[in-house]
Coordinates of C-alpha atoms and ligand atoms in Angstrom, one line a residue:
Chain A
M500 CA 131.1 170.6 -89.1
S501 CA 129.4 173.6 -87.7
V502 CA 130.0 175.5 -84.5
S503 CA 128.6 178.7 -83.2
V504 CA 130.9 181.5 -82.1
R505 CA 130.0 184.3 -79.7
I506 CA 131.5 187.6 -80.8
P507 CA 132.6 190.3 -78.3
T508 CA 131.4 193.8 -78.8
I509 CA 134.7 195.1 -80.1
L510 CA 134.7 192.6 -82.9
R511 CA 131.1 193.0 -84.0
T512 CA 132.1 195.6 -86.7
Y513 CA 133.4 192.5 -88.6
T514 CA 130.1 190.6 -88.2
D515 CA 127.7 193.4 -89.1
G516 CA 126.8 193.7 -85.5
S517 CA 126.0 190.0 -85.0
S518 CA 126.8 188.8 -81.5
E519 CA 126.8 185.1 -82.6
V520 CA 127.8 183.6 -86.0
D521 CA 128.2 180.1 -87.4
A522 CA 131.5 178.8 -88.6
G523 CA 133.0 175.5 -89.6
G524 CA 136.2 173.6 -88.8
A525 CA 137.5 170.6 -86.9
T526 CA 139.9 172.6 -84.7
L527 CA 139.9 176.2 -83.3
A528 CA 142.5 177.2 -85.9
E529 CA 140.3 176.0 -88.7
V530 CA 137.3 177.8 -87.2
L531 CA 139.3 181.0 -87.1
D532 CA 140.3 180.5 -90.8
D533 CA 136.6 180.0 -91.7
L534 CA 135.6 183.1 -89.7
E535 CA 138.3 185.1 -91.6
A536 CA 136.9 183.8 -94.9
H537 CA 133.5 185.3 -94.1
H538 CA 134.5 188.3 -92.0
T539 CA 137.7 189.6 -93.4
G540 CA 140.1 191.1 -90.9
I541 CA 138.7 189.4 -87.8
R542 CA 141.5 186.8 -87.4
A543 CA 144.2 189.4 -87.1
R544 CA 142.3 190.9 -84.1
I545 CA 142.4 187.6 -82.3
L546 CA 145.8 186.3 -83.3
D547 CA 149.1 188.3 -83.1
D548 CA 151.7 188.6 -85.8
T549 CA 153.2 185.2 -84.9
G550 CA 149.8 183.5 -85.3
A551 CA 149.4 182.9 -81.5
L552 CA 146.4 183.9 -79.5
R553 CA 146.8 187.5 -78.3
R554 CA 147.7 187.9 -74.7
F555 CA 144.5 189.6 -73.7
V556 CA 141.9 187.5 -75.4
N557 CA 140.4 184.4 -73.9
V558 CA 138.8 181.8 -76.1
Y559 CA 136.5 179.2 -74.6
V560 CA 135.5 175.9 -76.4
G561 CA 132.4 174.9 -74.5
N562 CA 133.2 175.9 -70.9
D563 CA 136.9 175.6 -71.0
D564 CA 139.6 178.2 -71.7
V565 CA 141.6 176.8 -74.6
R566 CA 144.8 177.6 -72.7
F567 CA 143.8 174.6 -70.5
L568 CA 143.1 172.5 -73.7
D569 CA 145.2 172.4 -76.9
G570 CA 145.2 176.1 -77.7
L571 CA 144.6 176.6 -81.4
G572 CA 144.7 172.9 -81.9
T573 CA 141.7 172.3 -79.6
P574 CA 139.1 170.1 -81.3
T575 CA 135.7 171.8 -82.1
P576 CA 133.1 169.0 -82.5
D577 CA 129.8 169.7 -84.3
G578 CA 127.5 171.9 -82.3
T579 CA 130.2 173.3 -80.0
Q580 CA 129.8 176.8 -78.6
I581 CA 132.9 178.9 -78.9
S582 CA 133.2 182.2 -77.0
I583 CA 135.8 185.0 -77.6
I584 CA 136.1 187.2 -74.6
P585 CA 138.5 190.0 -73.7
A586 CA 140.6 189.1 -70.6
V587 CA 139.8 191.3 -67.6
A588 CA 141.4 191.9 -64.3
G589 CA 139.2 190.4 -61.7
G590 CA 138.1 191.4 -58.2
Chain B
M71 CA 128.3 213.2 -70.6
R72 CA 128.3 216.4 -68.5
E73 CA 131.2 218.8 -68.6
G74 CA 134.0 217.8 -66.1
A75 CA 132.3 214.4 -65.3
F76 CA 135.7 212.7 -65.3
G77 CA 137.8 215.4 -63.8
N78 CA 141.2 215.7 -65.4
A79 CA 140.9 212.5 -67.3
T80 CA 141.2 213.0 -71.1
G81 CA 140.6 209.6 -72.6
L82 CA 141.2 205.9 -72.6
V83 CA 144.6 204.6 -73.8
C84 CA 145.6 201.0 -74.5
R85 CA 148.3 199.8 -72.1
E86 CA 149.7 197.4 -74.8
C87 CA 149.6 199.4 -78.1
G88 CA 148.9 203.0 -77.1
H89 CA 145.7 203.2 -79.1
E90 CA 143.4 206.0 -77.8
I91 CA 139.7 206.2 -77.6
A92 CA 137.2 208.6 -75.9
L93 CA 136.1 208.1 -72.3
G94 CA 133.2 205.6 -72.1
P95 CA 132.3 202.3 -70.5
H96 CA 135.0 200.4 -72.4
Y97 CA 137.7 198.2 -71.2
A98 CA 139.3 196.3 -74.1
C99 CA 141.4 197.9 -76.9
P100 CA 139.6 197.5 -80.2
E101 CA 142.9 196.9 -81.9
C102 CA 144.6 194.3 -79.7
F103 CA 142.3 193.5 -76.7
G104 CA 144.8 195.1 -74.4
P105 CA 143.5 196.8 -71.2
L106 CA 142.4 200.4 -71.5
E107 CA 143.7 202.8 -68.9
I108 CA 142.7 206.3 -68.0
A109 CA 144.9 209.1 -69.5
Y110 CA 145.1 212.5 -67.8
A111 CA 146.2 216.1 -68.2
F112 CA 147.0 216.9 -64.6
P113 CA 147.1 220.5 -63.6
E114 CA 149.6 221.6 -60.9
V115 CA 148.6 219.8 -57.7
T116 CA 150.2 220.8 -54.4
R117 CA 150.6 219.0 -51.1
E118 CA 148.7 221.8 -49.4
Q119 CA 145.6 221.4 -51.7
I120 CA 145.5 217.7 -50.9
E121 CA 146.0 218.2 -47.2
A122 CA 143.1 220.6 -47.1
G123 CA 140.8 218.0 -48.6
P124 CA 138.5 215.6 -46.8
R125 CA 139.8 212.6 -44.8
N126 CA 138.8 210.1 -47.5
I127 CA 139.9 209.2 -51.0
W128 CA 138.4 212.4 -52.4
R129 CA 141.3 214.4 -51.1
Y130 CA 143.1 213.0 -54.2
K131 CA 140.1 213.8 -56.6
A132 CA 142.3 215.9 -58.9
L133 CA 144.2 212.6 -59.7
L134 CA 141.1 210.5 -60.2
P135 CA 138.6 210.2 -63.0
V136 CA 135.8 211.8 -60.9
P137 CA 134.1 215.2 -61.1
D138 CA 135.1 218.1 -58.9
D139 CA 131.8 217.9 -57.0
I140 CA 132.2 214.2 -56.2
E141 CA 131.7 214.8 -52.5
Q142 CA 128.1 216.0 -53.2
S143 CA 127.0 212.6 -54.6
P144 CA 126.2 209.9 -52.0
N145 CA 129.0 207.4 -51.7
M146 CA 130.8 205.4 -49.0
E147 CA 133.6 207.9 -48.5
P148 CA 136.3 205.2 -48.1
G149 CA 140.0 205.7 -47.6
F150 CA 142.4 207.6 -45.5
T151 CA 142.8 204.4 -43.4
R152 CA 145.4 204.2 -40.8
L153 CA 149.1 203.5 -41.4
L154 CA 150.3 201.8 -38.3
K155 CA 154.0 201.6 -37.2
A156 CA 154.2 197.8 -36.6
H157 CA 156.8 197.8 -33.8
N158 CA 156.1 194.3 -32.6
L159 CA 155.8 192.6 -35.9
G160 CA 158.9 194.4 -37.1
A161 CA 160.8 193.1 -34.1
A162 CA 159.4 189.6 -34.5
L163 CA 160.6 189.5 -38.1
G164 CA 163.7 191.5 -37.6
I165 CA 162.7 194.4 -39.8
D166 CA 163.9 197.8 -38.5
N167 CA 161.0 199.9 -39.7
L168 CA 157.8 198.3 -40.7
W169 CA 154.3 199.8 -41.2
V170 CA 150.9 198.1 -41.8
K171 CA 148.5 200.0 -44.1
D172 CA 145.3 198.8 -42.6
D173 CA 142.5 198.8 -45.2
S174 CA 140.3 196.5 -43.2
T175 CA 138.8 199.6 -41.6
N176 CA 137.1 200.8 -44.8
P177 CA 133.3 200.9 -44.8
T178 CA 132.8 197.3 -45.9
N179 CA 136.1 196.2 -44.5
S180 CA 138.3 195.8 -47.5
F181 CA 140.3 198.0 -50.0
K182 CA 137.5 197.3 -52.5
D183 CA 135.5 200.3 -51.2
R184 CA 138.1 202.5 -52.9
V185 CA 137.8 201.0 -56.4
V186 CA 134.1 200.8 -56.1
A187 CA 133.7 204.5 -55.2
C188 CA 135.5 205.4 -58.4
A189 CA 133.5 202.9 -60.5
L190 CA 130.3 204.2 -59.0
S191 CA 131.1 207.8 -60.0
A192 CA 131.7 206.6 -63.6
A193 CA 128.5 204.5 -63.5
V194 CA 126.5 207.5 -62.4
E195 CA 128.0 209.7 -65.1
F196 CA 127.2 207.1 -67.7
H197 CA 123.6 206.9 -66.4
S198 CA 123.9 203.2 -65.8
K199 CA 120.8 201.4 -64.6
V200 CA 122.5 198.5 -62.8
F201 CA 125.7 198.4 -60.8
A202 CA 127.2 194.9 -60.9
C203 CA 130.4 192.8 -60.5
P204 CA 131.8 189.3 -60.6
S205 CA 133.6 189.0 -57.3
T206 CA 135.7 186.8 -55.0
G207 CA 133.7 188.3 -52.2
N208 CA 135.0 191.6 -51.0
L209 CA 134.1 193.4 -54.2
A210 CA 130.6 192.1 -54.0
N211 CA 130.3 193.5 -50.5
A212 CA 131.5 196.9 -51.6
V213 CA 129.4 197.1 -54.7
A214 CA 126.2 196.0 -52.9
A215 CA 126.7 198.6 -50.1
A216 CA 127.7 201.4 -52.4
G217 CA 124.8 200.8 -54.7
A218 CA 122.4 200.8 -51.7
R219 CA 123.7 204.1 -50.6
A220 CA 123.6 205.6 -54.1
G221 CA 120.1 204.3 -54.7
I222 CA 121.1 202.3 -57.8
R223 CA 120.1 198.7 -58.4
T224 CA 122.9 196.2 -57.8
V225 CA 123.5 192.6 -59.0
V226 CA 126.5 190.8 -57.8
F227 CA 127.9 187.5 -58.9
I228 CA 130.1 185.2 -56.7
P229 CA 131.4 181.6 -56.8
S230 CA 128.8 179.5 -54.9
N231 CA 131.5 178.0 -52.6
L232 CA 132.4 181.4 -51.2
E233 CA 132.8 181.9 -47.4
K234 CA 129.4 182.3 -45.8
P235 CA 130.2 185.7 -44.1
K236 CA 131.1 187.2 -47.5
Q237 CA 127.8 186.0 -48.9
V238 CA 125.8 187.4 -46.0
N239 CA 127.8 190.7 -46.2
S240 CA 126.5 191.1 -49.8
A241 CA 123.0 189.8 -49.3
V242 CA 122.2 192.3 -46.5
Y243 CA 122.7 195.1 -49.0
T244 CA 121.1 193.6 -52.1
D245 CA 118.4 191.2 -53.0
S246 CA 120.3 190.2 -56.1
L247 CA 123.3 188.2 -55.0
V248 CA 123.8 185.5 -57.7
A249 CA 125.9 182.4 -56.6
V250 CA 127.4 180.7 -59.6
N251 CA 128.5 177.1 -59.6
G252 CA 132.1 177.5 -60.7
N253 CA 135.3 179.3 -59.7
Y254 CA 135.9 183.0 -59.9
D255 CA 137.2 182.7 -63.5
D256 CA 133.9 181.1 -64.5
V257 CA 132.0 183.9 -62.8
N258 CA 134.2 186.5 -64.5
R259 CA 133.6 185.0 -67.9
L260 CA 129.8 185.0 -67.3
A261 CA 129.9 188.7 -66.3
S262 CA 132.0 189.6 -69.4
E263 CA 129.3 187.9 -71.5
I264 CA 126.5 189.7 -69.8
A265 CA 128.3 193.0 -70.1
G266 CA 128.5 192.4 -73.8
E267 CA 124.8 191.9 -74.1
E268 CA 123.0 194.1 -71.6
E269 CA 122.6 197.8 -72.1
G270 CA 123.0 200.1 -69.1
W271 CA 124.9 197.7 -66.9
A272 CA 128.0 199.0 -65.2
F273 CA 130.1 196.0 -64.2
V274 CA 132.6 197.7 -62.0
N275 CA 135.5 195.4 -62.9
V276 CA 134.5 194.7 -66.5
N277 CA 133.2 197.5 -68.6
V278 CA 134.0 200.3 -66.2
R279 CA 137.2 198.7 -65.1
P280 CA 139.5 201.5 -66.2
F281 CA 137.7 203.8 -63.8
Y282 CA 137.5 201.2 -61.1
A283 CA 141.2 200.4 -61.2
E284 CA 142.2 204.0 -60.6
G285 CA 140.7 203.8 -57.1
S286 CA 143.6 201.6 -56.0
K287 CA 146.0 204.4 -56.7
T288 CA 144.7 206.1 -53.5
L289 CA 146.4 203.4 -51.4
G290 CA 149.7 204.5 -52.9
Y291 CA 149.0 208.2 -52.4
E292 CA 147.9 207.7 -48.8
I293 CA 151.0 205.6 -47.9
A294 CA 153.3 208.4 -49.3
E295 CA 151.4 211.2 -47.6
Q296 CA 151.2 209.3 -44.2
L297 CA 154.9 208.7 -44.4
G298 CA 155.4 212.4 -44.6
W299 CA 155.3 212.8 -48.4
R300 CA 157.9 210.1 -48.9
L301 CA 157.8 206.8 -50.7
P302 CA 158.6 203.6 -48.8
D303 CA 161.7 201.6 -49.8
Q304 CA 159.8 198.4 -50.0
I305 CA 156.2 197.4 -50.2
V306 CA 154.4 194.0 -50.1
I307 CA 151.0 193.8 -51.8
P308 CA 148.7 190.8 -52.3
V309 CA 148.0 189.8 -55.9
A310 CA 144.8 188.3 -57.3
S311 CA 144.2 189.9 -60.7
G312 CA 147.2 192.1 -60.0
S313 CA 145.3 195.3 -60.5
Q314 CA 146.0 196.8 -57.1
L315 CA 149.7 196.2 -57.2
T316 CA 149.9 197.8 -60.7
K317 CA 148.0 200.8 -59.5
V318 CA 149.9 201.4 -56.3
H319 CA 153.0 201.5 -58.5
K320 CA 151.2 203.9 -60.9
A321 CA 150.4 206.1 -57.9
F322 CA 154.0 206.3 -56.8
Q323 CA 155.1 207.2 -60.4
E324 CA 152.5 210.0 -60.6
L325 CA 153.6 211.4 -57.2
I326 CA 157.1 211.6 -58.5
T327 CA 156.1 213.1 -61.9
L328 CA 154.0 215.7 -60.1
G329 CA 156.9 216.6 -57.8
L330 CA 154.9 215.6 -54.7
V331 CA 157.5 213.2 -53.5
E332 CA 161.2 212.9 -54.1
D333 CA 162.2 210.5 -56.9
K334 CA 163.9 207.4 -55.4
P335 CA 164.1 203.7 -56.0
Y336 CA 161.5 201.5 -54.3
R337 CA 161.0 197.7 -54.5
V338 CA 157.5 196.2 -55.1
F339 CA 156.8 192.6 -53.9
G340 CA 153.7 190.6 -54.8
A341 CA 152.1 188.0 -52.5
Q342 CA 150.1 184.9 -53.6
A343 CA 148.9 181.7 -51.9
T344 CA 150.6 178.6 -53.4
G345 CA 147.2 177.1 -54.3
C346 CA 146.7 180.0 -56.7
S347 CA 150.0 181.4 -57.6
P348 CA 150.3 181.7 -61.4
V349 CA 152.2 185.0 -61.1
S350 CA 154.6 183.7 -58.6
V351 CA 155.2 180.6 -60.7
A352 CA 156.0 182.7 -63.7
Y353 CA 158.3 185.0 -61.7
K354 CA 160.3 182.0 -60.3
A355 CA 160.5 180.4 -63.8
G356 CA 161.8 183.6 -65.2
V357 CA 159.1 183.7 -68.0
D358 CA 156.9 186.5 -69.2
A359 CA 153.7 184.5 -70.0
I360 CA 151.4 183.4 -67.2
R361 CA 149.8 180.0 -67.3
P362 CA 146.3 180.0 -65.9
V363 CA 145.6 177.6 -63.0
K364 CA 142.6 176.2 -61.3
P365 CA 142.7 177.6 -57.7
D366 CA 142.8 175.5 -54.6
T367 CA 143.5 177.6 -51.5
I368 CA 141.8 179.0 -48.4
A369 CA 142.8 182.5 -49.6
K370 CA 139.6 182.7 -51.7
S371 CA 139.7 186.5 -52.2
L372 CA 143.0 185.9 -54.0
A373 CA 141.8 182.9 -56.0
I374 CA 141.9 184.2 -59.5
G375 CA 143.5 181.6 -61.7
N376 CA 143.8 183.7 -64.8
P377 CA 145.0 187.2 -63.7
A378 CA 144.8 189.6 -66.6
D379 CA 147.2 192.1 -64.9
G380 CA 149.6 189.4 -63.9
I381 CA 152.1 190.3 -66.7
Y382 CA 152.3 193.8 -65.4
V383 CA 152.9 192.6 -61.9
L384 CA 155.9 190.6 -63.2
D385 CA 157.3 193.6 -65.0
I386 CA 156.9 195.9 -62.0
C387 CA 158.3 193.5 -59.4
R388 CA 161.3 192.7 -61.7
Q389 CA 162.0 196.2 -62.7
T390 CA 161.9 197.6 -59.2
G391 CA 164.1 194.8 -57.8
G392 CA 161.3 193.2 -55.9
A393 CA 159.9 189.7 -56.3
V394 CA 156.7 187.6 -56.3
E395 CA 156.5 184.9 -53.6
D396 CA 153.8 182.4 -52.5
V397 CA 153.0 180.6 -49.2
S398 CA 151.0 177.5 -48.2
D399 CA 147.6 177.6 -46.6
E400 CA 149.2 176.7 -43.3
E401 CA 151.5 179.7 -43.6
V402 CA 148.5 181.9 -44.5
R403 CA 146.9 180.9 -41.1
E404 CA 150.2 181.6 -39.4
G405 CA 150.4 185.0 -41.1
I406 CA 146.9 185.8 -39.7
L407 CA 148.0 185.0 -36.2
L408 CA 151.3 186.7 -36.6
L409 CA 149.6 190.0 -37.4
A410 CA 146.8 189.6 -34.8
R411 CA 149.1 188.6 -31.9
N412 CA 151.8 191.2 -32.6
E413 CA 149.7 194.2 -33.7
G414 CA 146.1 193.6 -32.7
I415 CA 144.9 193.6 -36.3
F416 CA 142.7 190.7 -37.4
T417 CA 143.2 190.3 -41.2
E418 CA 141.5 188.0 -43.6
T419 CA 143.3 185.3 -45.6
A420 CA 144.6 187.8 -48.1
G421 CA 146.4 189.7 -45.4
G422 CA 147.6 186.4 -43.9
T423 CA 149.1 185.6 -47.2
T424 CA 150.8 189.0 -47.4
V425 CA 152.2 188.8 -43.9
A426 CA 153.4 185.2 -44.5
V427 CA 155.0 186.3 -47.7
L428 CA 156.7 189.2 -45.9
R429 CA 158.2 186.7 -43.4
K430 CA 159.3 184.3 -46.2
L431 CA 161.0 187.2 -48.0
V432 CA 162.9 188.1 -44.8
E433 CA 163.9 184.5 -44.3
S434 CA 165.1 184.0 -47.8
G435 CA 167.0 187.3 -47.7
Q436 CA 165.0 188.8 -50.6
L437 CA 163.8 191.7 -48.4
D438 CA 166.3 194.2 -47.0
T439 CA 165.4 194.4 -43.3
T440 CA 167.2 197.7 -42.9
L441 CA 164.9 199.5 -45.4
D442 CA 161.6 201.1 -44.6
T443 CA 158.9 198.6 -45.4
V444 CA 155.1 198.8 -45.8
V445 CA 152.8 195.8 -45.9
I446 CA 149.2 196.2 -47.0
N447 CA 146.4 194.6 -45.1
T448 CA 143.6 194.6 -47.6
G449 CA 140.7 192.9 -45.7
M450 CA 139.1 192.0 -42.4
G451 CA 139.4 188.7 -40.6
L452 CA 135.8 188.4 -39.5
K453 CA 134.9 187.6 -43.1
T454 CA 137.1 184.5 -43.1
L455 CA 136.7 183.3 -39.5
D456 CA 136.8 179.7 -40.6
A457 CA 140.4 179.9 -41.6
V458 CA 141.5 180.2 -38.0
S459 CA 138.6 179.1 -35.9
D460 CA 140.0 175.6 -35.5
R461 CA 143.4 177.0 -34.6
V462 CA 142.4 179.3 -31.7
G463 CA 140.0 179.1 -28.8
A464 CA 139.7 179.1 -25.0
A465 CA 142.9 178.3 -23.3
A466 CA 140.9 176.6 -20.5
T467 CA 137.3 176.2 -19.5
I468 CA 136.9 176.5 -15.7
E469 CA 134.5 177.0 -12.8
P470 CA 134.0 180.6 -11.6
S471 CA 136.4 180.3 -8.7
Y472 CA 139.8 181.7 -8.0
A473 CA 141.1 178.3 -7.2
A474 CA 139.9 177.0 -10.5
F475 CA 141.7 179.8 -12.2
T476 CA 145.0 179.3 -10.4
G477 CA 144.8 175.6 -11.1
S478 CA 144.1 176.0 -14.8
G479 CA 147.7 176.7 -15.8
V480 CA 146.7 179.6 -18.0
V481 CA 149.1 182.0 -16.2
Ligands
PLP2092 C1 141.1 191.3 -49.6 C2 141.7 191.4 -50.9 N1 143.0 191.6 -51.1 C3 143.6 191.7 -52.3 C4 142.9 191.4 -53.5 C5 143.6 191.4 -54.8 O1 143.3 192.5 -55.6 P1 143.7 192.5 -57.1 O2 142.7 191.7 -57.9 O3 143.6 193.9 -57.4 O4 145.1 191.9 -57.3 C6 141.5 191.1 -53.4 C7 140.7 190.9 -54.6 O5 139.6 190.5 -54.6 C8 140.9 191.1 -52.1 O6 139.6 190.9 -51.9
ZN2093 ZN1 145.8 198.0 -78.0

């Protein structure tokens, strides 16, 4: 299964500057594993030492924040758009 | 970057892991995604130097990431708003000494003019082409106006269901108001994505956020100066993203460090509307993580369901012996009327929330009514007229005769 992942500026050093990359996996956790396989080091930027999503990163599967879905277990059907975005204070 | 463009600021430092990077339009730590904050090397700053400054936020320019010649560049000159002794409201609530810091008198009628002035300075120094923001309303008003005055193109993004007056208040200043079908968190996400792709855009609360956030410190400085260079014992502050509360606390800490006020304990209280109260919920549950919510409240300016600074609000309120409390929409309306009818100040729903929370904190015994207390009114009621227009109106409609008046029962 193939999904496309939007990469925030601060992680583009891992993707040779690409703002969007393809990855495979049936869940967000699997997608992150696949990302790591092709872009070594990127997963540790997104997940903390315990393997949980870092506090200040928001991951969206489609239009939904995965914190409203199943977190890392969120299903990622073929063709899904995933976005990784730093959390920001609003206004 | 020109010499001294950011005053006494020395760099950006991650609030989570301490990682440091050079000053620039960056907001997320490259190591851990944590929020970047401005670090400074402050020179000695005296009360006299500050008091000799202009009656706007630039009197504190030595403590902000702005150049020494900031007063020469066109800006809205916000700040130094009144601190009113609230005799009647204090008496009504049973608080011995209560003050209202009234930020509704800023140029576009909210505290956002402060943060925008600092963000604008940074945007200009970075030679940004476009000045932009996602907003719950007030920020869009402030960005659009400040951009017009500075002669820089503005594009502001808001949720499409925002109060009409807030939409008009932006659209008069800019032809690029973008209404997004979604809630604030959706708008914020879109802005973050655009900020990652477009060169030369300064999103005040995204990529120049560290500079923007510093503007809220001036609320804390002013309160201390206006109390006679003294910190209040208790302060009640509305919470959306939590940035303002965090920075008022930072301001108090800086004043202590610089020896401008005496070091003493103070309690910080956060105010939310129940329909969007992720921080209050976490506070009451005694947990450190904040679960995002989908907002549903009339307090739209506070309707941020995923507040990035929420965890810092929790820390500050807990550490200082304060609390985070929330009130229903009906209580928000009552809060608006309580302030209007006791002090002659017409606040918007955010202020209604804050005043209603103040009352609730008194009733529950969480606030010490014998201590000096400040409540911040961050915005103006004319922008959220609908919230109270069904609750108030003519007491009677009569013919123009004395007899009709005396028969009306009004007095
Ligand atoms: C009137 C008003 N008060 C308070 C706030 C909350 O500010 P913060 O996001 O810094 O918590 C906002 C935010 O938009 C606002 O418009
Ligand atoms: Zn960090």
